[in-house]
Short mmCIF file of C-alpha atoms and ligand atoms in Angstrom, two decimals:
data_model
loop_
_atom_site.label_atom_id
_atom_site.label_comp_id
_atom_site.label_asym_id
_atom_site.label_seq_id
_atom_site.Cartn_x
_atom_site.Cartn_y
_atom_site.Cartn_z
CA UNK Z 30 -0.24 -22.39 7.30
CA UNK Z 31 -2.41 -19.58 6.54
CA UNK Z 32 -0.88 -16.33 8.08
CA UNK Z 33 -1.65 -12.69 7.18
CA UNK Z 34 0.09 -9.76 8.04
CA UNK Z 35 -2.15 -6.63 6.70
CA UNK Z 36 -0.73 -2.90 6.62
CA UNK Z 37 -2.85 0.03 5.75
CA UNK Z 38 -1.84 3.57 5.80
CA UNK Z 39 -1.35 6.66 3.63
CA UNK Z 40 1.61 7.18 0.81
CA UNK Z 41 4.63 7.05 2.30
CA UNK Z 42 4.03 6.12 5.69
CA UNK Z 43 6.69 3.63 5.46
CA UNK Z 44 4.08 0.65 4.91
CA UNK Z 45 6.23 -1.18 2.09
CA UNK Z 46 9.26 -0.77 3.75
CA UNK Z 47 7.89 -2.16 6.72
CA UNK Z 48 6.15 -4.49 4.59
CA UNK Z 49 9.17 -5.45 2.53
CA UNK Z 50 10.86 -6.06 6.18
CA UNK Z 51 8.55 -8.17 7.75
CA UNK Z 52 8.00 -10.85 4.41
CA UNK Z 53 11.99 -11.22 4.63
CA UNK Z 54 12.61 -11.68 8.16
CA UNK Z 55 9.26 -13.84 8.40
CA UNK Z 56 10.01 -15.82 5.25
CA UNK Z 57 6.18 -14.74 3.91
CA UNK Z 58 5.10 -13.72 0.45
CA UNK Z 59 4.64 -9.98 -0.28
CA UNK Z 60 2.12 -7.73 -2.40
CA UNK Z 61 2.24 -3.80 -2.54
CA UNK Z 62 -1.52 -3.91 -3.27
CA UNK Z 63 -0.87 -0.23 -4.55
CA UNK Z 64 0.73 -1.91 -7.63
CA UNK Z 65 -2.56 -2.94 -8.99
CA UNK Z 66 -4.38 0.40 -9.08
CA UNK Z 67 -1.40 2.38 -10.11
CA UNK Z 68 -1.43 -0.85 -13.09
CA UNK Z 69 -4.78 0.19 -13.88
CA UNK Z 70 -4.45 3.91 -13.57
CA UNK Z 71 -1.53 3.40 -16.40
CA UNK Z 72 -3.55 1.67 -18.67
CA UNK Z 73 -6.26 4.11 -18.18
CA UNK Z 74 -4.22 6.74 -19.09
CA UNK Z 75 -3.22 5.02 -22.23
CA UNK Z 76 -7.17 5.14 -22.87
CA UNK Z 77 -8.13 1.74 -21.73
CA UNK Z 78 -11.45 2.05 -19.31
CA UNK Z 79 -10.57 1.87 -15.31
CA UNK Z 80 -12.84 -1.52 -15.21
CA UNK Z 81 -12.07 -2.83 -18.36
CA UNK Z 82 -8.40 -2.47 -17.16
CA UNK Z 83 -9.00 -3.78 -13.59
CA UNK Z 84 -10.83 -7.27 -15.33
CA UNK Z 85 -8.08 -7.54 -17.60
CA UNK Z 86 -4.80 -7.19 -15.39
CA UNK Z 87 -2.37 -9.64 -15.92
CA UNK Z 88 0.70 -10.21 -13.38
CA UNK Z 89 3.08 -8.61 -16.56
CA UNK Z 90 1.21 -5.60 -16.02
CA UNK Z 91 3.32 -5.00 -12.64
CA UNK Z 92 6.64 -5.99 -13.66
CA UNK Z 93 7.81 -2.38 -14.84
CA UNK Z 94 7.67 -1.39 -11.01
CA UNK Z 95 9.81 2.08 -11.84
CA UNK Z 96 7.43 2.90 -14.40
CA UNK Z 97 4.73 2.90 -12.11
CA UNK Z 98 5.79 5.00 -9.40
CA UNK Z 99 5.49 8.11 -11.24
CA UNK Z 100 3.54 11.01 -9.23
CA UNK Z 101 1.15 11.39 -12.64
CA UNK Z 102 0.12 7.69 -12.29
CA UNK Z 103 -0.24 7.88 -8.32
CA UNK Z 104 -3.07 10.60 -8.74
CA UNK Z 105 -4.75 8.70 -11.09
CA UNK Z 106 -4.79 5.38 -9.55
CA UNK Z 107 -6.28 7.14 -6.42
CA UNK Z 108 -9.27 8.02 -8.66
CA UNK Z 109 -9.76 4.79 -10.34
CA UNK Z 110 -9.59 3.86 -6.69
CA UNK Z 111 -13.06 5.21 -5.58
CA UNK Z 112 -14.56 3.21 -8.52
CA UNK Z 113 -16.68 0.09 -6.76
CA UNK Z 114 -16.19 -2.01 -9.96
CA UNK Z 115 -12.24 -1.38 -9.76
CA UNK Z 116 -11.93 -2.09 -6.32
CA UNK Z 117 -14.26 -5.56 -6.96
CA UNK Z 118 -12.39 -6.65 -9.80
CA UNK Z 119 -9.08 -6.56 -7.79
CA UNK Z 120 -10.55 -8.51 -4.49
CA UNK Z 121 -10.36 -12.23 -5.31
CA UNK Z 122 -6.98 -11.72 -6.35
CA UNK Z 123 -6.02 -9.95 -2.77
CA UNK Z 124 -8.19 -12.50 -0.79
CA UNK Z 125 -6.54 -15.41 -2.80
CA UNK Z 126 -2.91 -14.01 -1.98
CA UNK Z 127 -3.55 -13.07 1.60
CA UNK Z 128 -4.56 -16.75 2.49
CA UNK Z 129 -2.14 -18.20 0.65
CA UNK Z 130 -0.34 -21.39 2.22
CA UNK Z 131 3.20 -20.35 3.87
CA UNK Z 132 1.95 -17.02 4.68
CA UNK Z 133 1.71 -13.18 3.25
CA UNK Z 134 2.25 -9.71 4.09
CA UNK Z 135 -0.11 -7.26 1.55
CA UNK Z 136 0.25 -3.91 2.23
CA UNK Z 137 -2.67 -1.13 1.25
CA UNK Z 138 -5.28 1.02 2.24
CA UNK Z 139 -8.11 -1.16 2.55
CA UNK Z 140 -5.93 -4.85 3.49
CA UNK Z 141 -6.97 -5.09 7.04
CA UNK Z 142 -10.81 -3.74 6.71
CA UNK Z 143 -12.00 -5.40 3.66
CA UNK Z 144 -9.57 -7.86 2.16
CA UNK Z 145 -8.25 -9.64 5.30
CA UNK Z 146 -10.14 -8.50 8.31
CA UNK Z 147 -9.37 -12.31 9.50
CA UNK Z 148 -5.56 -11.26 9.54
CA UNK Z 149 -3.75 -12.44 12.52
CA UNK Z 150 -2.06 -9.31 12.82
CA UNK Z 151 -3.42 -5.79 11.40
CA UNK Z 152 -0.98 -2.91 11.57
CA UNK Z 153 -1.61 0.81 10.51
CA UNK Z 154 1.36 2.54 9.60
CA UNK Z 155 0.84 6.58 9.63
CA UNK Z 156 3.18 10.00 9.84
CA UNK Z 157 2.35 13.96 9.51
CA UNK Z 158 1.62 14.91 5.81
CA UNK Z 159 4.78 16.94 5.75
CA UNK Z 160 7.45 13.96 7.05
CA UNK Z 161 5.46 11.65 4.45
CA UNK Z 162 6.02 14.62 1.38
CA UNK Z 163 9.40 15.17 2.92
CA UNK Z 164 10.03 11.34 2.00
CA UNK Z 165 8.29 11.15 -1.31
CA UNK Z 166 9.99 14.50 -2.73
CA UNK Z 167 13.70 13.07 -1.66
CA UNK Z 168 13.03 9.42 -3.39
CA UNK Z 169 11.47 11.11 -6.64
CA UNK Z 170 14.56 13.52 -7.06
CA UNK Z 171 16.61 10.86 -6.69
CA UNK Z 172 15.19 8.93 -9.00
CA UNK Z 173 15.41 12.26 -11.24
CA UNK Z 174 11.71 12.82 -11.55
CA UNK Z 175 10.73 16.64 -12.07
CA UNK Z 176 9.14 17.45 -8.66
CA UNK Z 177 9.18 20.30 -5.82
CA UNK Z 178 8.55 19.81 -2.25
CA UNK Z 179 5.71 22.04 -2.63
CA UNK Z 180 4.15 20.22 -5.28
CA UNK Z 181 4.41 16.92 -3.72
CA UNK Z 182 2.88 17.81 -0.60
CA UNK Z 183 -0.27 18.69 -2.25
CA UNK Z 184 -0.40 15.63 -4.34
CA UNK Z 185 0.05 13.88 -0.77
CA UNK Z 186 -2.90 16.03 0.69
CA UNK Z 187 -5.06 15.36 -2.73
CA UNK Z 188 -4.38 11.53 -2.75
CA UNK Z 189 -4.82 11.29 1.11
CA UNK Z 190 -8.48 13.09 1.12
CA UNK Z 191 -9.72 11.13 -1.99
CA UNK Z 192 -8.14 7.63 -0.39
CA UNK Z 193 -10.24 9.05 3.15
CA UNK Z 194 -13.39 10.24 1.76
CA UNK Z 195 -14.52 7.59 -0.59
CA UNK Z 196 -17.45 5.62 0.19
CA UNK Z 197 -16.14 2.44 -0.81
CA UNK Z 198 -12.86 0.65 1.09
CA UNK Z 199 -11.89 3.99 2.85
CA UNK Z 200 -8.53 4.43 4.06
CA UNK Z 201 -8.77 4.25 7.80
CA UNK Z 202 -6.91 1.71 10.58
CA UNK Z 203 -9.18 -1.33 10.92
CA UNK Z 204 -10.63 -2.87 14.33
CA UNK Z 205 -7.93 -4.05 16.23
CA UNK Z 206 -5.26 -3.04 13.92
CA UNK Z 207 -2.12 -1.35 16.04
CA UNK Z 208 -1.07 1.81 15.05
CA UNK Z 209 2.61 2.84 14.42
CA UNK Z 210 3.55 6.51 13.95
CA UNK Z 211 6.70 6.86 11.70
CA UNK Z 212 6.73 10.25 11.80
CA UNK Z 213 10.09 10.40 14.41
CA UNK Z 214 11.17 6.94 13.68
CA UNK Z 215 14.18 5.61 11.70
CA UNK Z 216 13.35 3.19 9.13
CA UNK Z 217 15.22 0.85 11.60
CA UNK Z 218 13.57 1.58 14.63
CA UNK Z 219 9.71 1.68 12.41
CA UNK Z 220 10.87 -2.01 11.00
CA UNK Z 221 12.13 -3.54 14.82
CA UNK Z 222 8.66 -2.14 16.07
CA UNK Z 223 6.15 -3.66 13.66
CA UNK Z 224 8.20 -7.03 14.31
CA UNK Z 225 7.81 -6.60 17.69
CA UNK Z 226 4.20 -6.69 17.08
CA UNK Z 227 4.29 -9.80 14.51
CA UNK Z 228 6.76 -12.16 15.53
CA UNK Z 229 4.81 -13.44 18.69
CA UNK Z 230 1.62 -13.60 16.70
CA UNK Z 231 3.87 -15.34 13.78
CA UNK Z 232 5.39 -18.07 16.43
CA UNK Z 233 2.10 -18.46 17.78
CA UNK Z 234 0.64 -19.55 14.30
CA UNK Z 235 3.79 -21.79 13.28
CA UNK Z 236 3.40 -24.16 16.18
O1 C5P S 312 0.23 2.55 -2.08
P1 C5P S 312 0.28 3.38 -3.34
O2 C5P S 312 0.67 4.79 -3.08
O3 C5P S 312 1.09 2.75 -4.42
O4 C5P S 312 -1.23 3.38 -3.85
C1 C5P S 312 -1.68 4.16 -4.95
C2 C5P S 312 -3.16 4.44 -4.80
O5 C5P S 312 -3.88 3.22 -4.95
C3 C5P S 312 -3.58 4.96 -3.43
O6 C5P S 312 -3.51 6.38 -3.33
C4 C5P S 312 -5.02 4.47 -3.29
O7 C5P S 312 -5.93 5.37 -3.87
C5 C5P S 312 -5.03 3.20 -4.11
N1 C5P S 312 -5.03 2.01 -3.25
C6 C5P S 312 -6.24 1.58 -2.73
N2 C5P S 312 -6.30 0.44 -1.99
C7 C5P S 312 -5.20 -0.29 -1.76
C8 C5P S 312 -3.94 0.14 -2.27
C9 C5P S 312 -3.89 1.31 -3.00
O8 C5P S 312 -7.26 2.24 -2.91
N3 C5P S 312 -5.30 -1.43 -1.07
#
């Protein structure tokens, strides 16, 4: 069975979470496509060239997860982001995953517009800037990382109009993709709501 859940949105809308939520509970594979460009965006910063890096990714390259959530690399994997060759070297991969037998949740900017418009069910996860900072500053401290709310909110505004603006794969809620504003919502509440949405569409494609 080919089944593909796609969730776009901006950082720290609750996307993986919700993402993470619905793979479990649906028994489908899962990829935080935001792993690959913050993969790239490390080696790039270790002086490798953004499309050198992007053609040479290996699935190693994403093991070191913690490593990769870093605010630095999150800035610059939104730039590599706007380059065309980037984004192309990263697509087959995406396409191949999303249509994967058994089923797949990928989880992005660009998932349900250009990787998988064919998705059977297209969600896009949003919140204000400041309950989406509020979230990223909290799980940063706790992870000990040297941040301020302050500072984080701008990085959110920076990475949000560079992921919006770009010409190629901008971040915006594809046709027919249902919107879900976490802004108010518990993590439980945002998780029972998107499988609200996917579970009849899932049963639908199982039969
Ligand atoms: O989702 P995450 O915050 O890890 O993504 C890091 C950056 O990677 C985003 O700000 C965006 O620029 C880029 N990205 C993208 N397309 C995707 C996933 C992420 O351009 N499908």
């Amino acid at each position: 069975m080919a089944f593909t859940i796609a969730v776009d949105g901006p950082a720290a809308s609750g996307k993986g979470t919700i993402s993470r939520a619905l793979a479990e509970q649906l028994g489908l594979a899962h990829l935080d496509t935001g792993l690959l460009y913050r993969a790239v965006a490390a080696a790039t910063l270790q002086g490798a060239t953004p499309v050198a890096a992007a053609r040479a990714l290996a699935p190693s390259d994403l093991e070191n997860e913690d490593f990769l959530r870093t605010a630095e690399i999150a800035q610059e994997a939104s730039k590599v982001a706007v380059i065309s060759e980037v984004r192309a070297a990263l697509l087959d991969f995406q396409r191949a995953f999303a249509r994967r037998q058994g089923g797949a949740v990928l989880d992005g900017r660009d998932i349900g517009t250009i990787i998988c418009p064919e998705a059977e069910v297209k969600l896009f996860v949003t919140a204000s800037a400041e309950v989406r900072a509020r979230r990223r500053y909290r799980e940063l401290a706790a992870k000990g990382h040297d941040v301020t709310p302050e500072g984080v909110l701008e990085d959110v505004q920076a990475r949000d109009a560079r992921d919006m603006n770009r010409s190629d794969a901008p971040l915006k809620a594809a046709a027919g993709a249902v919107s879900i504003d976490t802004s108010d919502m518990s993590i439980t509440d945002a998780i029972e709501a998107a499988l609200a949405l996917a579970r009849p569409a899932f049963d639908a494609a199982a039969r």
